[in-house]
Short mmCIF file of C-alpha atoms in Angstrom, two decimals:
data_model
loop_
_atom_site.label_atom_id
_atom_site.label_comp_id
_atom_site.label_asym_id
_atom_site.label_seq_id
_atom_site.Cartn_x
_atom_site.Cartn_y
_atom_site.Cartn_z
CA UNK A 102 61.74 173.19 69.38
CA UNK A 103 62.43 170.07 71.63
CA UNK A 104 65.45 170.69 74.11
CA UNK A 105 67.83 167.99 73.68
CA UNK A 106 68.84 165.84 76.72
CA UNK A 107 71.86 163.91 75.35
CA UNK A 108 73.87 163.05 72.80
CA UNK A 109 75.34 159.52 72.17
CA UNK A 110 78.15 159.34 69.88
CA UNK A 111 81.30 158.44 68.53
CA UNK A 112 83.32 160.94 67.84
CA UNK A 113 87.07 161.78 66.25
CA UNK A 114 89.28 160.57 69.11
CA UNK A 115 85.97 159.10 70.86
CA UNK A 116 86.14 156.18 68.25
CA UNK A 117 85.51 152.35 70.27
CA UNK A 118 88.52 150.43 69.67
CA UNK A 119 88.50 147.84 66.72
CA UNK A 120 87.67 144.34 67.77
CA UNK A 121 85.96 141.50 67.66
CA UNK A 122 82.77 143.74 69.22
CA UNK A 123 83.20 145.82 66.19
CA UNK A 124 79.67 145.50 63.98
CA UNK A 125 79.79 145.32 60.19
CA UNK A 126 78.01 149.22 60.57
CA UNK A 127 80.68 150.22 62.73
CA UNK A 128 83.24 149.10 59.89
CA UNK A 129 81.36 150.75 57.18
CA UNK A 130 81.22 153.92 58.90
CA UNK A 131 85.03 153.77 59.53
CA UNK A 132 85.33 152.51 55.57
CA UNK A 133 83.59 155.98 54.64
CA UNK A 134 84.77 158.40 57.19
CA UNK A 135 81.75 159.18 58.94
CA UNK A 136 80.49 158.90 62.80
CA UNK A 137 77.14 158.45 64.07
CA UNK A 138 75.46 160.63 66.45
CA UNK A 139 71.92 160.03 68.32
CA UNK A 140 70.15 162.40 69.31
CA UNK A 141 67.79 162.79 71.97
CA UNK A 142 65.10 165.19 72.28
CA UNK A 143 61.66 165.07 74.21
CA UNK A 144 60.16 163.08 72.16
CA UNK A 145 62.14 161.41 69.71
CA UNK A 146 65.69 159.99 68.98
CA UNK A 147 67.34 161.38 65.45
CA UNK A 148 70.19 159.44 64.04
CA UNK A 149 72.67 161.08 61.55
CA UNK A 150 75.66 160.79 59.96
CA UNK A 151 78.46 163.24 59.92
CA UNK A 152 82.19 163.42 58.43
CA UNK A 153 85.42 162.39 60.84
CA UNK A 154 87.23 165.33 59.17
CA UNK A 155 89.00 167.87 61.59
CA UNK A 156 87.37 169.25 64.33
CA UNK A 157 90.11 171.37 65.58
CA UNK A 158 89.08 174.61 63.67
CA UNK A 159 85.45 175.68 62.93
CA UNK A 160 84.13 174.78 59.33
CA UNK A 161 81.22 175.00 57.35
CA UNK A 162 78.61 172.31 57.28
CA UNK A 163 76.44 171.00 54.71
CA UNK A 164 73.82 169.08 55.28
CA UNK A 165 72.35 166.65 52.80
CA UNK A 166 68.51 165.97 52.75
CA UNK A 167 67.67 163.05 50.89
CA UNK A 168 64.56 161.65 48.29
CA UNK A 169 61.15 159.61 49.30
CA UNK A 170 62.73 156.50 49.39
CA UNK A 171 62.93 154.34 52.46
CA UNK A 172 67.08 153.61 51.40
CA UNK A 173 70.01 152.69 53.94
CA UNK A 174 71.92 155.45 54.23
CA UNK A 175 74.63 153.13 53.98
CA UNK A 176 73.90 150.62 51.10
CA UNK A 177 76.37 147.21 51.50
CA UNK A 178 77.01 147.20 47.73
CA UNK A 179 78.44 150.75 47.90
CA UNK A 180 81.41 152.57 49.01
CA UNK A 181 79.97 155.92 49.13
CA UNK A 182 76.95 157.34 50.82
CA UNK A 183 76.64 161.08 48.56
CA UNK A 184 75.16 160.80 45.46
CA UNK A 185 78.40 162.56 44.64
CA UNK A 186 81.68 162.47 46.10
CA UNK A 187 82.67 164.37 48.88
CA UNK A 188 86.38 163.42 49.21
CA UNK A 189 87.73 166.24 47.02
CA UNK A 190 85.44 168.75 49.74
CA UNK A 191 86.18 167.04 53.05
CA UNK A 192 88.55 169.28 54.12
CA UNK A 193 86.86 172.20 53.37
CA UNK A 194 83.74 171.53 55.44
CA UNK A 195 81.74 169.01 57.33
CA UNK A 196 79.07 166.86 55.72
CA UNK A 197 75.86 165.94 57.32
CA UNK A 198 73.16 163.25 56.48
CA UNK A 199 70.25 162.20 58.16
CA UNK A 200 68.73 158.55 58.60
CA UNK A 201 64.93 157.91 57.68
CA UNK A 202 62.53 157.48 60.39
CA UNK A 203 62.28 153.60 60.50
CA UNK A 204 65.18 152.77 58.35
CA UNK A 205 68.26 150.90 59.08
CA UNK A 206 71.29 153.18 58.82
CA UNK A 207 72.98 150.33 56.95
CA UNK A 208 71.60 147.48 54.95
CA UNK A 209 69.86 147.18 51.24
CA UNK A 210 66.73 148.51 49.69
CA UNK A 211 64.55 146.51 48.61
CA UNK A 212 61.53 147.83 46.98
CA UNK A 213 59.21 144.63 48.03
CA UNK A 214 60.67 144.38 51.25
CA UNK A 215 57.91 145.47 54.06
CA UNK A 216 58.85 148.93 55.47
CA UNK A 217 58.10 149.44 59.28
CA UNK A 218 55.34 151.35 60.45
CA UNK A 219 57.57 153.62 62.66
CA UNK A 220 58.74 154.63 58.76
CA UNK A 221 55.19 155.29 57.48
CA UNK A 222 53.69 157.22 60.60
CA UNK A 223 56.92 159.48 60.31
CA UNK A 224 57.15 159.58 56.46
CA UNK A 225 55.50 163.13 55.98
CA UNK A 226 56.77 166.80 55.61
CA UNK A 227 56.43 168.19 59.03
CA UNK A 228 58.50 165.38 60.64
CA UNK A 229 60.90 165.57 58.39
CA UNK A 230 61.26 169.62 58.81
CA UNK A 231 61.75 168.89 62.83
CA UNK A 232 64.02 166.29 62.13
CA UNK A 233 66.50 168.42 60.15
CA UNK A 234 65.84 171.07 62.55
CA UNK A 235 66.88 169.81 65.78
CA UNK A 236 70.03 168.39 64.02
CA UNK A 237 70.91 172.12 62.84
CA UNK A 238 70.26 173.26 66.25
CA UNK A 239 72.99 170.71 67.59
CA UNK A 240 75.43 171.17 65.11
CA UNK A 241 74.86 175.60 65.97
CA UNK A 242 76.26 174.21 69.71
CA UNK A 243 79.23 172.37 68.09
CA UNK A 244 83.12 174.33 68.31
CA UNK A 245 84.02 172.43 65.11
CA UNK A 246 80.89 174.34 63.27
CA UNK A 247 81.30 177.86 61.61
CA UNK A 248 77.90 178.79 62.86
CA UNK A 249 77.71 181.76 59.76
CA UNK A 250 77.91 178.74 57.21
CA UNK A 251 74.98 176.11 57.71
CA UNK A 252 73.75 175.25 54.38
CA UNK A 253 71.12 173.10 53.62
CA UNK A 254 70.77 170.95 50.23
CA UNK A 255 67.44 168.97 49.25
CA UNK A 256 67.56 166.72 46.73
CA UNK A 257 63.51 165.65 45.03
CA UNK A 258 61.53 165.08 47.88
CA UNK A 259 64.35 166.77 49.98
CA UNK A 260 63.74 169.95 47.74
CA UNK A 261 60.44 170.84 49.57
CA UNK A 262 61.72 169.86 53.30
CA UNK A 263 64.44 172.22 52.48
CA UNK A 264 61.97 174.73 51.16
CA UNK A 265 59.61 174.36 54.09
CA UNK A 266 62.55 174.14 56.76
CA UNK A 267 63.87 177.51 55.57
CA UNK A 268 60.41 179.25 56.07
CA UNK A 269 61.69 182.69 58.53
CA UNK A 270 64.86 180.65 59.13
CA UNK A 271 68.33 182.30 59.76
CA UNK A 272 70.56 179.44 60.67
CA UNK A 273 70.59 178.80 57.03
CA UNK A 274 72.99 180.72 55.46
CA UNK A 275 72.41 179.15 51.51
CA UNK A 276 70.27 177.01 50.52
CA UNK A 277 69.74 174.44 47.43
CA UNK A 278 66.89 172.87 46.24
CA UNK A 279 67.37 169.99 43.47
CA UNK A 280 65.72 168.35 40.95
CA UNK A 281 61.41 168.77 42.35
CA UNK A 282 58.73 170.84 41.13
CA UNK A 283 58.53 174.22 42.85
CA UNK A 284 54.62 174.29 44.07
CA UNK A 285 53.93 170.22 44.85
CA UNK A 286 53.43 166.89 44.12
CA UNK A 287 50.28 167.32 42.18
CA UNK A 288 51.26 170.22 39.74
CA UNK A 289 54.68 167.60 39.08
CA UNK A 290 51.77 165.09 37.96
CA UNK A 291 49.16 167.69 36.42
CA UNK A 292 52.05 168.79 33.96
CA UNK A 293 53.21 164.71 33.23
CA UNK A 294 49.40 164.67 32.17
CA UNK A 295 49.41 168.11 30.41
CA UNK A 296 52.25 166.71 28.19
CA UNK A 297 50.77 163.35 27.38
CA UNK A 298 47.48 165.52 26.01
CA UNK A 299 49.81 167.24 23.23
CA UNK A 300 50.70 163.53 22.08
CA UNK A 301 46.79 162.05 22.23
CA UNK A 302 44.72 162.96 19.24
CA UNK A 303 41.56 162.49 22.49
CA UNK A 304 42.81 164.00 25.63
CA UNK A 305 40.18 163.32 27.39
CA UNK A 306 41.60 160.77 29.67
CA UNK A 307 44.53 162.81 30.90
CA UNK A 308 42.16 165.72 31.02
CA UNK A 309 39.54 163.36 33.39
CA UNK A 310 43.10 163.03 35.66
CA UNK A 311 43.93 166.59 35.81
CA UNK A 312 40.73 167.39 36.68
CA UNK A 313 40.98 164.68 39.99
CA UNK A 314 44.45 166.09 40.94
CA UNK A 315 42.94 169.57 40.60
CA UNK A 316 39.70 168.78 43.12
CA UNK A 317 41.43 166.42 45.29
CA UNK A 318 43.69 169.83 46.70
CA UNK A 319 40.80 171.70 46.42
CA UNK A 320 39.23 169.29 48.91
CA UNK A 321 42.30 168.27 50.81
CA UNK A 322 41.05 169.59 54.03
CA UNK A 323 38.17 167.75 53.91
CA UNK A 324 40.35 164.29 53.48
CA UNK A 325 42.37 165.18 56.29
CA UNK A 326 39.21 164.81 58.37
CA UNK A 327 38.39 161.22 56.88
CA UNK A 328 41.79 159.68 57.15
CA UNK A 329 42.96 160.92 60.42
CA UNK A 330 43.74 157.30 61.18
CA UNK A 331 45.17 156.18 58.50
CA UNK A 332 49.00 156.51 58.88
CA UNK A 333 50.08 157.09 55.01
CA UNK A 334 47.59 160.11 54.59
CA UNK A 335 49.42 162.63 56.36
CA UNK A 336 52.56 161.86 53.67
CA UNK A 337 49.61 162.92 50.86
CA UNK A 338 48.68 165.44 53.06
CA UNK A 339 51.96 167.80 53.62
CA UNK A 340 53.12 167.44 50.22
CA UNK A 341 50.57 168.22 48.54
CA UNK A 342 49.34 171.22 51.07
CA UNK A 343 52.77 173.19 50.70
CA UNK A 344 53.54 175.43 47.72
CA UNK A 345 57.57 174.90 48.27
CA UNK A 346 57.83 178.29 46.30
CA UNK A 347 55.34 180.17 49.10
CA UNK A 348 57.96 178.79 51.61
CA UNK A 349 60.96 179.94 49.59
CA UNK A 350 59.22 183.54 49.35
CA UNK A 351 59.74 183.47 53.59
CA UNK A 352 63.64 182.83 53.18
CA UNK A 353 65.98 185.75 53.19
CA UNK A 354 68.91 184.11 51.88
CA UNK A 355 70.36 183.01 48.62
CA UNK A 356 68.83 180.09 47.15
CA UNK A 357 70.48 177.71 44.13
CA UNK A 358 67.91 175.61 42.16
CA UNK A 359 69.42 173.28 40.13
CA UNK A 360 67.90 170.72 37.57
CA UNK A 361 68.18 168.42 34.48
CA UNK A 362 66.13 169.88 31.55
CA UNK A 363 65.08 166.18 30.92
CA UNK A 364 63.07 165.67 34.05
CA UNK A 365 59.62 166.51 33.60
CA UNK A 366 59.34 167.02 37.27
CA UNK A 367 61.41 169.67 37.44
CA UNK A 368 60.05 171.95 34.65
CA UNK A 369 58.14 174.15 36.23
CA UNK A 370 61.29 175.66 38.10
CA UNK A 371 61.43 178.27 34.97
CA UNK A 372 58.83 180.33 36.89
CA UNK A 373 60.70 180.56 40.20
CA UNK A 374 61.95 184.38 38.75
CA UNK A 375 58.70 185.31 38.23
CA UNK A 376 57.14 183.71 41.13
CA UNK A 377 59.70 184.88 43.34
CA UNK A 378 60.74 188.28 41.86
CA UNK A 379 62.39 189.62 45.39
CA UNK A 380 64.36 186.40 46.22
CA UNK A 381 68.40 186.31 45.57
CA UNK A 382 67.58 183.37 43.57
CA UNK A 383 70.17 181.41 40.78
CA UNK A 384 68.83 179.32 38.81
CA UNK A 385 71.02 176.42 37.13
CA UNK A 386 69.63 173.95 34.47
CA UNK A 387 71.63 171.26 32.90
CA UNK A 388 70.73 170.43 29.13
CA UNK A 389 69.93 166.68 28.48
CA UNK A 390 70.39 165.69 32.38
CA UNK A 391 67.12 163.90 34.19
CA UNK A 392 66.15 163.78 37.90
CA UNK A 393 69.93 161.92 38.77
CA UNK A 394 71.95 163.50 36.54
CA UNK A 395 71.88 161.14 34.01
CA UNK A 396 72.23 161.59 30.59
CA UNK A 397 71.13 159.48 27.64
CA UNK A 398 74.20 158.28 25.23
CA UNK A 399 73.55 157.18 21.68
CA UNK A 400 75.90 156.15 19.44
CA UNK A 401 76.34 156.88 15.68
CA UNK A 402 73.99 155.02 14.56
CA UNK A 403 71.17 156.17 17.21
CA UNK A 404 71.49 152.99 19.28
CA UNK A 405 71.11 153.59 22.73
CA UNK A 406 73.99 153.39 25.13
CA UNK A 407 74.46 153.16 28.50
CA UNK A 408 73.16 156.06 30.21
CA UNK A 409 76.04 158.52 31.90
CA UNK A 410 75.81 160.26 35.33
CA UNK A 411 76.88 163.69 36.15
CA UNK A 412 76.51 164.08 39.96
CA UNK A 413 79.99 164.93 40.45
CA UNK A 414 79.62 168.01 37.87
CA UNK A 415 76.37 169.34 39.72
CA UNK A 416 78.26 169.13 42.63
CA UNK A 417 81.40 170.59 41.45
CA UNK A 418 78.90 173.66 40.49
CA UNK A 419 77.08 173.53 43.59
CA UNK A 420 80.35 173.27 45.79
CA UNK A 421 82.06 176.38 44.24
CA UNK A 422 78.46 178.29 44.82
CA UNK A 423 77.80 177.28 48.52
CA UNK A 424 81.37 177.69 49.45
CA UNK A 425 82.17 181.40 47.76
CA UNK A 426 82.23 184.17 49.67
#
C-alpha cells in the first residue's frame, strides 16, 4: 500500500468562509452535507466525498462503491448523491463515496460526451480496489472513525470491487454486494443468451455467442498479451478474470447480497450458498425489483405505468443489517 503524504481538505469547522470565491461545487457540497478530501499517495491523488456529521465521538463508516458509469458524483439536476437517502442514518454513522478516476466530482453525464483518457486508463478492477483501499486506510487513522465498524457496500460493478477488495481483508467488518452476477461479466451475458435460447425455436445464434464468451476467458491470457497498449483492455481484462465469489470465499466476515428477482444479471446469486457453503452469508432478494430497485406498475387494465423505485426500502433493510450488533 502507498503511504500517504497529505491530506487536503475541508473539514467540519475547517469549512472556507462563504463568498464571492465560493464555487458552484463548493455550494453543492454545503447543499448536501458533505466535504471533500484529496488524498495523496505516491503515486496518485484520490478524491472522495464524506458526510459533515459529528466528528466529536467515533462512528461507524460506510462506504459506498458505485456502478461502471463515468457519472458526477454530484449531478446539478439532483439534490442527493445516494441512490437512497442517507438523512434518516446521518447521525448514526459517516458516509463515504468515492469520485471516478477522470470524472468531475460535480457536473452532468452525458452518455455522448467524450470521457478523458485519465478515466479509461484507470477504469479497471485493480485500480479501483487500491483506490477504495487507501481511502479505508485513511479513514482507520481518523478519531471520528469507530475503527471495529468499516463496512463496505458495492453496488453492480461496485459488487465485484467490493468482492475483490475484501480478499484476506480485516478492516472490513460487513460487507454488501448489490445487484451483479457473482462469478463475472461474461457468465451475466452467457445466462442473458441462455434465456433468449428457451424463447428461439433455432438457438443457434445465441448458442454461436455463448460459445465466443466461453473461449474468449478461456483465452484471456493470451489477449492480455495483444492489447497491452490498448488502454480499454485492461477494464475487459479484470472483470472478466475475477470470479467475485472466489474472492468472497477469502473474506471472513459477514456478507449481505441483495438483489431484484427481475434483473437477469443478478440471477445467478441463488448459488452463492452452495458455492460458498462456509461463508456467514445472507442472502436477500426482492420479488419484482430490477438492477435499481425499480418495479414495474400496471394498472387494471394491464397498461403500463410508471415504473416505482424502492432504494430507500433496500436500504432501510440494509441499514438495520450493517448497523446491528
Amino acid at each position: 500500500m502507498s503511504t500517504i503524504r497529505t491530506v487536503v481538505i475541508f473539514i467540519a469547522g475547517l469549512l472556507p468562509l462563504i463568498g464571492s470565491s465560493q464555487t458552484i461545487e463548493d455550494i453543492l457540497l454545503d447543499n448536501v452535507g458533505f466535504s471533500k478530501i484529496e488524498l495523496l499517495t505516491k503515486k496518485d491523488t484520490i478524491t472522495f466525498l464524506i458526510t459533515k456529521n459529528d466528528l466529536k465521538k467515533p462512528k461507524p463508516v460506510i462506504v459506498f462503491l458505485q456502478g461502471s458509469l463515468p457519472i458526477p458524483i454530484i449531478q446539478n439536476h439532483q439534490k442527493t448523491i445516494f441512490p437512497f437517502e442517507i438523512k434518516p442514518y446521518v447521525d448514526l454513522c459517516h458516509f463515504v463515496i468515492i469520485a471516478r478516476k477522470g470524472v468531475l466530482i460535480q457536473g452532468d453525464y452525458d452518455e455522448n460526451e467524450k470521457i478523458s483518457d485519465e478515466y479509461h486508463q484507470n477504469n479497471n478492477l485493480y485500480y479501483r480496489v487500491n483506490q477504495v483501499d487507501e481511502v479505508i486506510h485513511y479513514l482507520r487513522k481518523q478519531e471520528f472513525v469507530d475503527k471495529s465498524k468499516i463496512y463496505v457496500i458495492g453496488h453492480s460493478e461496485g459488487y465485484r470491487v467490493g468482492a475483490k477488495l475484501a480478499e484476506n481483508n480485516t478492516d472490513i467488518a460487513k460487507l454488501v454486494c448489490m445487484s451483479a452476477d457473482p462469478f463475472n461479466r461474461s457468465t451475466e451475458m452467457i445466462l442473458r443468451e441462455r434465456i433468449k435460447c428457451f424463447d428461439q425455436k433455432n438457438d443457434s445464434i445465441s448458442n454461436q455467442k455463448i460459445d465466443d464468451y466461453i473461449r474468449n476467458y478461456e483465452n484471456k491470457e493470451e489477449y492480455k498479451k495483444q492489447n497491452l497498449q490498448n488502454i480499454n483492455f485492461m477494464n475487459w481484462y479484470s472483470y472478466e478474470s475475477e470470479l467475485a465469489y472466489k474472492s468472497l470465499e477469502k473474506y471472513n466476515a459477514p456478507i449481505l447480497v441483495v438483489y431484484g428477482t427481475n434483473d437477469i444479471g443478478s440471477t445467478n446469486n441463488y448459488l452463492l450458498p452452495y458455492l460458498l457453503p462456509n461463508a456467514d452469508l445472507t442472502l436477500k432478494s426482492y420479488s419484482d425489483y430490477g438492477h435499481n430497485y425499480e418495479k414495474e406498475e400496471f394498472d387494471k387494465e394491464g397498461n403500463q405505468l410508471e415504473n416505482s423505485w424502492h432504494w430507500d426500502d433496500v436500504f432501510k433493510d440494509v441499514s438495520e443489517w450493517l448497523l446491528s450488533e
